[in-house]
mmCIF file of C-alpha atoms in Angstrom:
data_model
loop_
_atom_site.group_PDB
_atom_site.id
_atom_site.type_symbol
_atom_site.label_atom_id
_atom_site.label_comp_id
_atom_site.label_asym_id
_atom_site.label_seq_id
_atom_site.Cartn_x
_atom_site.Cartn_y
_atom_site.Cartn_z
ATOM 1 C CA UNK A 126 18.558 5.914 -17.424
ATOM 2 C CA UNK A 127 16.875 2.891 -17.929
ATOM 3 C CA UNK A 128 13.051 4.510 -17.574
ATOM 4 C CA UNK A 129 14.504 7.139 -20.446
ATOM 5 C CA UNK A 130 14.942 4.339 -22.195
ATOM 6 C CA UNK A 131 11.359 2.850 -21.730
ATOM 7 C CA UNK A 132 10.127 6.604 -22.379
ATOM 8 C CA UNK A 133 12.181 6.332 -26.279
ATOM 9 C CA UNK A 134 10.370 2.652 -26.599
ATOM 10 C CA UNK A 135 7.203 4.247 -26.448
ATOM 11 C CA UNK A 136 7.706 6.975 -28.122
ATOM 12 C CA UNK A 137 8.657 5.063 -31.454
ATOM 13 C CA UNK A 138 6.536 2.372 -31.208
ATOM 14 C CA UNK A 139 3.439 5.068 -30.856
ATOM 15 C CA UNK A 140 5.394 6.716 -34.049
ATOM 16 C CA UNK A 141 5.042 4.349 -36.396
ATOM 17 C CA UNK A 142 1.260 4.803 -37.181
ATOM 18 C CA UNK A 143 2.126 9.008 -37.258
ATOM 19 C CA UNK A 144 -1.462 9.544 -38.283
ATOM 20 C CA UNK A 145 -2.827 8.065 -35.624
ATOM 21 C CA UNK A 146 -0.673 9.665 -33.321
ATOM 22 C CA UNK A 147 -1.640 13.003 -34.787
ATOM 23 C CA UNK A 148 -5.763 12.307 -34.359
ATOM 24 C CA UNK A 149 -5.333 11.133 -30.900
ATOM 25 C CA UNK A 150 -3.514 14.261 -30.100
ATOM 26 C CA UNK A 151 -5.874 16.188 -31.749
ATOM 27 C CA UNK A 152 -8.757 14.421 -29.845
ATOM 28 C CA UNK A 153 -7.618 14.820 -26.572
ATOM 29 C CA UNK A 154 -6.698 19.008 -27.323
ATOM 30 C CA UNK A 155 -10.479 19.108 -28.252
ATOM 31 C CA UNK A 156 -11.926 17.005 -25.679
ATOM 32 C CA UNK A 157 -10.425 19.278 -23.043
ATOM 33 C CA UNK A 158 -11.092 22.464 -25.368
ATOM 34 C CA UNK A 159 -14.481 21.409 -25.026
ATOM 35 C CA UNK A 160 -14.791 21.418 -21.216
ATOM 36 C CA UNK A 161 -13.045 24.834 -21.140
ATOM 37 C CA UNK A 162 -15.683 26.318 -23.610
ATOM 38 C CA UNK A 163 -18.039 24.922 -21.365
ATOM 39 C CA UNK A 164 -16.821 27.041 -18.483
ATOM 40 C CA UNK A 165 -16.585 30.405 -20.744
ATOM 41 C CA UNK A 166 -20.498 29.988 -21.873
ATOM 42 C CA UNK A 167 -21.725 29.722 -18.253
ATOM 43 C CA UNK A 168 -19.965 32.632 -17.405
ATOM 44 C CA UNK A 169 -21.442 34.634 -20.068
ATOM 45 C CA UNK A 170 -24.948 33.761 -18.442
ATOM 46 C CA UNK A 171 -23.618 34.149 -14.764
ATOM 47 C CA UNK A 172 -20.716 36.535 -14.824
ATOM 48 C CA UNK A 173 -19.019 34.939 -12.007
ATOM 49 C CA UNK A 174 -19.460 32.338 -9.641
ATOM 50 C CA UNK A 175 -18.984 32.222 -5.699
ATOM 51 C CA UNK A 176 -16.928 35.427 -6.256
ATOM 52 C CA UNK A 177 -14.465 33.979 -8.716
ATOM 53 C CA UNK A 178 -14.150 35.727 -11.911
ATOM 54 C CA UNK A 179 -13.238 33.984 -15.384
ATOM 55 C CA UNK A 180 -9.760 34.065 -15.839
ATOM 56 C CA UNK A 181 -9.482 33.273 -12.170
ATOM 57 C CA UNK A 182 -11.521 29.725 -12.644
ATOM 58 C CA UNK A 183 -9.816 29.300 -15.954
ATOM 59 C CA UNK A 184 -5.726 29.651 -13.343
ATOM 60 C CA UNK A 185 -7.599 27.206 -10.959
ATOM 61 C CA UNK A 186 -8.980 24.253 -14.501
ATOM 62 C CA UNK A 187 -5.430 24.911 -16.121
ATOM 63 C CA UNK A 188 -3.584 23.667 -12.834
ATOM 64 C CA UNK A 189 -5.755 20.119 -12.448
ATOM 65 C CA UNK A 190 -6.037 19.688 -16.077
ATOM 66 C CA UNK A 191 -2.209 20.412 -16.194
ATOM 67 C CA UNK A 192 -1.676 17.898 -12.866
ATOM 68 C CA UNK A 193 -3.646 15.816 -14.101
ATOM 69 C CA UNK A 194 -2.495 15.215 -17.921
ATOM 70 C CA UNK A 195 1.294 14.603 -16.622
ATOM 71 C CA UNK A 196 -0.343 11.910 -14.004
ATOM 72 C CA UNK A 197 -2.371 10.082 -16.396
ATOM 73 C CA UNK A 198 0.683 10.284 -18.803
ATOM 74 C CA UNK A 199 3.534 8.474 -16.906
ATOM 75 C CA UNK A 200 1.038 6.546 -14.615
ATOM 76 C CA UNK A 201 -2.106 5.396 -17.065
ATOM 77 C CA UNK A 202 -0.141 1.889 -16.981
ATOM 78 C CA UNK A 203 -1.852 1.237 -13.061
ATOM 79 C CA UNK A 204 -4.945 2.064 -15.018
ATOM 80 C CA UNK A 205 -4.677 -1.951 -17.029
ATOM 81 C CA UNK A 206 -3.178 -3.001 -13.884
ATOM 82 C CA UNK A 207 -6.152 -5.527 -13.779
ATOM 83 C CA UNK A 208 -5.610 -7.061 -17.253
ATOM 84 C CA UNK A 209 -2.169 -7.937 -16.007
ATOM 85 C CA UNK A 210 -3.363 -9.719 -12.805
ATOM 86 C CA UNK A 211 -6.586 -11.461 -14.312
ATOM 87 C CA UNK A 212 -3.701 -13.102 -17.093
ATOM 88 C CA UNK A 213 -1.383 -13.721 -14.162
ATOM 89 C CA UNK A 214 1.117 -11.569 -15.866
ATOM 90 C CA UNK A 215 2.011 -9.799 -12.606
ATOM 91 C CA UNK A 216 3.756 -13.657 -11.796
ATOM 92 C CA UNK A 217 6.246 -12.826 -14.565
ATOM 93 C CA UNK A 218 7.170 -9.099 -13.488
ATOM 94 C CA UNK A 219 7.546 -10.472 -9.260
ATOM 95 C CA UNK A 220 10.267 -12.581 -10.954
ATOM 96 C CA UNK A 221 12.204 -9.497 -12.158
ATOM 97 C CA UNK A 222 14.791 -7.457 -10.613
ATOM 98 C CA UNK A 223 13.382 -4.890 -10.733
ATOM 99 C CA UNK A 224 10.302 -3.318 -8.523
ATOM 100 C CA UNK A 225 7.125 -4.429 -9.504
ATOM 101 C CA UNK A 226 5.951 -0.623 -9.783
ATOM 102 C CA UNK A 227 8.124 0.599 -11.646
ATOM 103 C CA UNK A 228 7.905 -2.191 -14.443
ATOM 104 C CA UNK A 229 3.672 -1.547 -14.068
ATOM 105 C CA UNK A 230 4.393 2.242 -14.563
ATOM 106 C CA UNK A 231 6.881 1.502 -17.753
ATOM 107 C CA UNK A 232 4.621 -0.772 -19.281
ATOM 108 C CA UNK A 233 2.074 1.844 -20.799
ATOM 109 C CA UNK A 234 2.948 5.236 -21.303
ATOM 110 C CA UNK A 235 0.634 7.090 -23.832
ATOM 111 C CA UNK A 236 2.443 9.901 -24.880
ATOM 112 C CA UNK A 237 -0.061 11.360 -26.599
ATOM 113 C CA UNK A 238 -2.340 12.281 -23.457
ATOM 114 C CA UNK A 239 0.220 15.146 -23.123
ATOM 115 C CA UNK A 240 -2.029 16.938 -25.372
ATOM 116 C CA UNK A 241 -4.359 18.085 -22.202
ATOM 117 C CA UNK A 242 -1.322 20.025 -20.836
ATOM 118 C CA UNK A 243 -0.722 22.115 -24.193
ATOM 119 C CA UNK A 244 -4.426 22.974 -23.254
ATOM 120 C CA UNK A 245 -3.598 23.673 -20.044
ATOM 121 C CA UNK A 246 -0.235 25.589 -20.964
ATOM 122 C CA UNK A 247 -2.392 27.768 -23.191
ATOM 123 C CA UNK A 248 -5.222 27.828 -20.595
ATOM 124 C CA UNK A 249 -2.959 29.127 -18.119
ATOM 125 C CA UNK A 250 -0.951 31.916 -20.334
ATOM 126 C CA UNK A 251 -4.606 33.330 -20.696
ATOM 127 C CA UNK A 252 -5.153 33.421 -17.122
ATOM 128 C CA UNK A 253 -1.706 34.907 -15.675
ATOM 129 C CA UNK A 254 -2.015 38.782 -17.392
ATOM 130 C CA UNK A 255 -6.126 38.407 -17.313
ATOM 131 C CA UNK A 256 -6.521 37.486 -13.834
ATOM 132 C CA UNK A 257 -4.716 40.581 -12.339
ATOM 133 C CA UNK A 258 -2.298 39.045 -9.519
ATOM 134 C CA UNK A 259 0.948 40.550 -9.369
ATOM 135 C CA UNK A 260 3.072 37.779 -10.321
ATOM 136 C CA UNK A 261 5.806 37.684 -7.392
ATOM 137 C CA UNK A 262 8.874 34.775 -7.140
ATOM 138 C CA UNK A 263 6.579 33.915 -4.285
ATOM 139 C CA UNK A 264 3.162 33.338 -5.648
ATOM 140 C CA UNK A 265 5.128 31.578 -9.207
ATOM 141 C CA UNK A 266 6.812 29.133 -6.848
ATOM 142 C CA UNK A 267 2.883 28.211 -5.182
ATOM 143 C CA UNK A 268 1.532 27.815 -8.930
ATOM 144 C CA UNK A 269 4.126 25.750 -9.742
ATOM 145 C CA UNK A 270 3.482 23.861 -6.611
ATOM 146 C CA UNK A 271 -0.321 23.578 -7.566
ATOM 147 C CA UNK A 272 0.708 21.683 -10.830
ATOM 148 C CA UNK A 273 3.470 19.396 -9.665
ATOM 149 C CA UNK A 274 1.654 18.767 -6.514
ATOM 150 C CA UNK A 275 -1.937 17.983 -8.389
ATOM 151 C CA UNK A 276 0.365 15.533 -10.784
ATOM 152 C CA UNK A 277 1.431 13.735 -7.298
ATOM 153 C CA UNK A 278 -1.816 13.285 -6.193
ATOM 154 C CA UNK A 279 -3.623 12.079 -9.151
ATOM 155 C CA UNK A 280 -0.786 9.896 -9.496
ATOM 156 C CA UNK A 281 -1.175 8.441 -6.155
ATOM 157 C CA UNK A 282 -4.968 7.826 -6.710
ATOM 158 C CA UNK A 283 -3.675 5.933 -9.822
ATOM 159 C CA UNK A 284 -1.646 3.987 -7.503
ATOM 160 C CA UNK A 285 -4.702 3.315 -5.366
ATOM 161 C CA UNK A 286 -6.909 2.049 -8.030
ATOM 162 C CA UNK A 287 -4.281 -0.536 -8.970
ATOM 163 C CA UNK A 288 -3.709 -1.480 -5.224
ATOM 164 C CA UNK A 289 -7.205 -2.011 -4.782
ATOM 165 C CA UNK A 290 -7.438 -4.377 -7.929
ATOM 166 C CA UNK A 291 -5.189 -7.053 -5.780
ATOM 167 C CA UNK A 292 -8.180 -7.736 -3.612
ATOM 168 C CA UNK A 293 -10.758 -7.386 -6.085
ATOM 169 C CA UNK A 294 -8.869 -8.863 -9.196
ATOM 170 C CA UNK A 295 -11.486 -6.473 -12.143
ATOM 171 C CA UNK A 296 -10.941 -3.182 -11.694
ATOM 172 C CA UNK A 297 -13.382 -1.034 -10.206
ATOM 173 C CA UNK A 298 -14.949 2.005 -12.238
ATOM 174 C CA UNK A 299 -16.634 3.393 -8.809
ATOM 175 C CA UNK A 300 -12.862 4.645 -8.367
ATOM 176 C CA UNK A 301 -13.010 6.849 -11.773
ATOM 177 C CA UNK A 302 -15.197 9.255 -9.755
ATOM 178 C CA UNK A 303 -11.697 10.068 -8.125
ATOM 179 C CA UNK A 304 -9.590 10.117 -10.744
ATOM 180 C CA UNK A 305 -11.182 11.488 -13.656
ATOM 181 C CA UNK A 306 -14.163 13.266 -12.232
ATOM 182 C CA UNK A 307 -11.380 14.824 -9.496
ATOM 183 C CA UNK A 308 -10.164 16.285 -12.994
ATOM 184 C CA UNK A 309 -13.953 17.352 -14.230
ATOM 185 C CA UNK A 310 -14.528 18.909 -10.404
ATOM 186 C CA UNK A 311 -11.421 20.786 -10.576
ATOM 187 C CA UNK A 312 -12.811 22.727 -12.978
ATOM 188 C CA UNK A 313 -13.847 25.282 -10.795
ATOM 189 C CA UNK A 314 -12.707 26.113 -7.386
ATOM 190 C CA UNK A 315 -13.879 23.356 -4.850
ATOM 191 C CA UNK A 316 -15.333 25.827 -2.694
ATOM 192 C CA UNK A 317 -18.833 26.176 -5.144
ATOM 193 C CA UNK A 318 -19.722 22.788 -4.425
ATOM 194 C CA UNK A 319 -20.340 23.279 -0.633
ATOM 195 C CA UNK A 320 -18.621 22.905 2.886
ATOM 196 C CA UNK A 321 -19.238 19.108 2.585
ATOM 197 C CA UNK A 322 -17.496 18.618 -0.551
ATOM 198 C CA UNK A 323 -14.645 20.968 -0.050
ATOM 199 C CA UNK A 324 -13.996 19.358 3.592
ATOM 200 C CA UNK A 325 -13.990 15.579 1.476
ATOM 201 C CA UNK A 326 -11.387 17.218 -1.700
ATOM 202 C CA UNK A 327 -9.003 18.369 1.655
ATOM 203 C CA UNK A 328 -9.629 15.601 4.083
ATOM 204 C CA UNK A 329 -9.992 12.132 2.295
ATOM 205 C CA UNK A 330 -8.910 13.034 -1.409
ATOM 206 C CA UNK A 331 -7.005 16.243 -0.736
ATOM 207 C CA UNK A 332 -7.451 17.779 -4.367
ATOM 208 C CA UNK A 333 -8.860 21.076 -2.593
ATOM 209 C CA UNK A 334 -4.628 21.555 -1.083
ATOM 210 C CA UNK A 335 -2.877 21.779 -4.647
ATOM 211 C CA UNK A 336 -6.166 23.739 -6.261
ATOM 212 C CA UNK A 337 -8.331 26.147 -3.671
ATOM 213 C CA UNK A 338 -6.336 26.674 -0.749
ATOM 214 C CA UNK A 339 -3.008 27.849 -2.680
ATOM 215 C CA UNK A 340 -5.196 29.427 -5.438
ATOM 216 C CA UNK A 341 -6.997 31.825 -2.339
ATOM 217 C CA UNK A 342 -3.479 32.662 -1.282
ATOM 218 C CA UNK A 343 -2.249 33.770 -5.000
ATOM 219 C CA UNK A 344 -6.242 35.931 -5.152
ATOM 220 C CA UNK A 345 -5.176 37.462 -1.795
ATOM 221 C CA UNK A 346 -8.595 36.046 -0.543
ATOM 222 C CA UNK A 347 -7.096 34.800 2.567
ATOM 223 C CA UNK A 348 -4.949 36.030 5.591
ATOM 224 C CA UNK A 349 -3.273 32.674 6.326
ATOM 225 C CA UNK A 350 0.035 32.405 4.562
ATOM 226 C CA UNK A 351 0.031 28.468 5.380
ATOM 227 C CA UNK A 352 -2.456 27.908 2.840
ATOM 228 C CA UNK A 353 0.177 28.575 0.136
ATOM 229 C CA UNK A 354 2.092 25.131 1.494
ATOM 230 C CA UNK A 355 -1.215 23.137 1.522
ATOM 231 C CA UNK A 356 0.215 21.291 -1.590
ATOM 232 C CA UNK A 357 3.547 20.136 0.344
ATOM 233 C CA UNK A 358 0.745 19.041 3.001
ATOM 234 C CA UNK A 359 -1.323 17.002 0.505
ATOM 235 C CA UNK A 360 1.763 14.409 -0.220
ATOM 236 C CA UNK A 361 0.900 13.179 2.999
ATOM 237 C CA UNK A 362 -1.798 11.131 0.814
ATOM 238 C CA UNK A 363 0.833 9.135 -0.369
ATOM 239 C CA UNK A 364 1.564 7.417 3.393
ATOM 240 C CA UNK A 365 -2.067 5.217 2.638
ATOM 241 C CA UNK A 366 -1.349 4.724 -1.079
ATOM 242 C CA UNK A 367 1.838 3.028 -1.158
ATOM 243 C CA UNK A 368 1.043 1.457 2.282
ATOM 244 C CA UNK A 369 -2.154 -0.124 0.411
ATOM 245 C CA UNK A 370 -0.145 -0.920 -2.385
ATOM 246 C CA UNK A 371 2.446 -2.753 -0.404
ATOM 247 C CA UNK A 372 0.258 -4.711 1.332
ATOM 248 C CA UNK A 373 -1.532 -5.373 -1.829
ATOM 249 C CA UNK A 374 1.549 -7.226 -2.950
ATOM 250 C CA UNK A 375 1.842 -8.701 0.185
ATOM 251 C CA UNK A 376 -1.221 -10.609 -0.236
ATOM 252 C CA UNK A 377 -0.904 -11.222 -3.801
ATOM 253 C CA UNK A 378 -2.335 -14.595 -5.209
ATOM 254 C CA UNK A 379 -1.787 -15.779 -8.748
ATOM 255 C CA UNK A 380 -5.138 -15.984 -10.663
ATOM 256 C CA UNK A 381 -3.102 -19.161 -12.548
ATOM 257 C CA UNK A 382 -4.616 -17.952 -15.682
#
């Protein structure tokens, strides 16, 4: 495959400085190690919050951080999505054959951001034994759910952000508040931040479907079996995103830079 290809590209050109490759790998594991020790010192002054114990918050951070690392991986290249309209690159890739998305997506991939889901790999192996669920084919097809699904919809706010940049031309940091402060949120279970903020993460931004509804199915802390396919649900998020994005190109106008 061509994309495989693009993947290989990367890879090697990211290679050739190996130390650097190394320290950025070894910044983002500490980075994220640092937001999980964050977690473990409050709960040794609180014990547990809204009910949830600590290896049960630490199942709920590993799936977003996990969702969110592959998202940011294969779909950071929407994040300098407005360097390549302000130089009027975008001119050159409309001329391709290809879709203009998927040349965007293989333009940056930064392999080394990857690093967040060995965190969350090794967050989560923690959690499984230590939280006490008994592990059914069931509730392991729902986590995995959680993680693919939270990579789907961090990668379609990714996709919004860059849609949004063909009427504004800069790119707008307001928007990080959804992408990588989603990520910081979903570090607990969005049900501690209030009825307001748990009804916006299901409703408008639906991080809440692939974190706290199927996570409250796994705990048993809920009656409604649907709530385990709240992540299928959630990829309904993607109608608005590639509509936006569509019409974005639509309306496209060449900076002539």
């Amino acid at each position: 495959m061509l994309y495989l290809r693009f993947l290989s590209m990367h890879l090697r050109a990211q290679m050739q400085y190996k130390s650097s490759f190394v320290m950025l790998l070894v910044s983002q594991f500490v980075m994220t190690m640092g937001a999980a020790a964050g977690v473990y010192f409050l709960y040794l002054q609180f014990g547990e919050i809204e009910g949830f114990a600590f290896p049960e918050v630490i199942l709920c951070f590993a799936v977003i951080l996990m969702g969110f690392s592959i998202a940011e991986c294969f779909f950071y290249g929407l994040d300098s999505f407005p360097a390549l309209l302000r130089r009027a690159e975008f001119d050159r890739v409309l001329c391709r054959p290809r879709g203009a998305l998927y040349q965007v997506l293989c333009s940056t991939v930064e392999i080394y951001r990857l690093a967040s889901l060995l965190q969350g790999i090794i967050m989560l192996a923690y959690a499984l034994p230590a939280s006490g669920v008994h592990w059914t084919p069931e509730r392991c097809a729902v986590l995995g759910g959680m993680v693919l699904g939270g990579a789907s919809i961090f990668a379609a706010l990714f996709l919004t952000y860059g849609a949004i940049c063909f009427f504004t031309t800069e790119g707008i940091e307001f928007f990080n508040i959804f992408t990588f402060g989603g990520r910081e949120f979903g570090r607990y279970p969005f049900s501690i931040y209030g009825k307001w903020a748990l009804r916006f993460f299901t409703f408008i931004v639906p991080l809440a479907c692939v974190q706290y509804y199927p996570l409250c199915y796994i705990l048993d802390r809920t009656p409604n079996p649907a709530w385990a396919l709240t992540p299928l649900a959630a990829q309904l998020f993607w109608l608005p995103a590639a509509s936006l994005w569509r019409l974005g190109i639509r309306r496209y106008r060449s900076t002539g830079s």
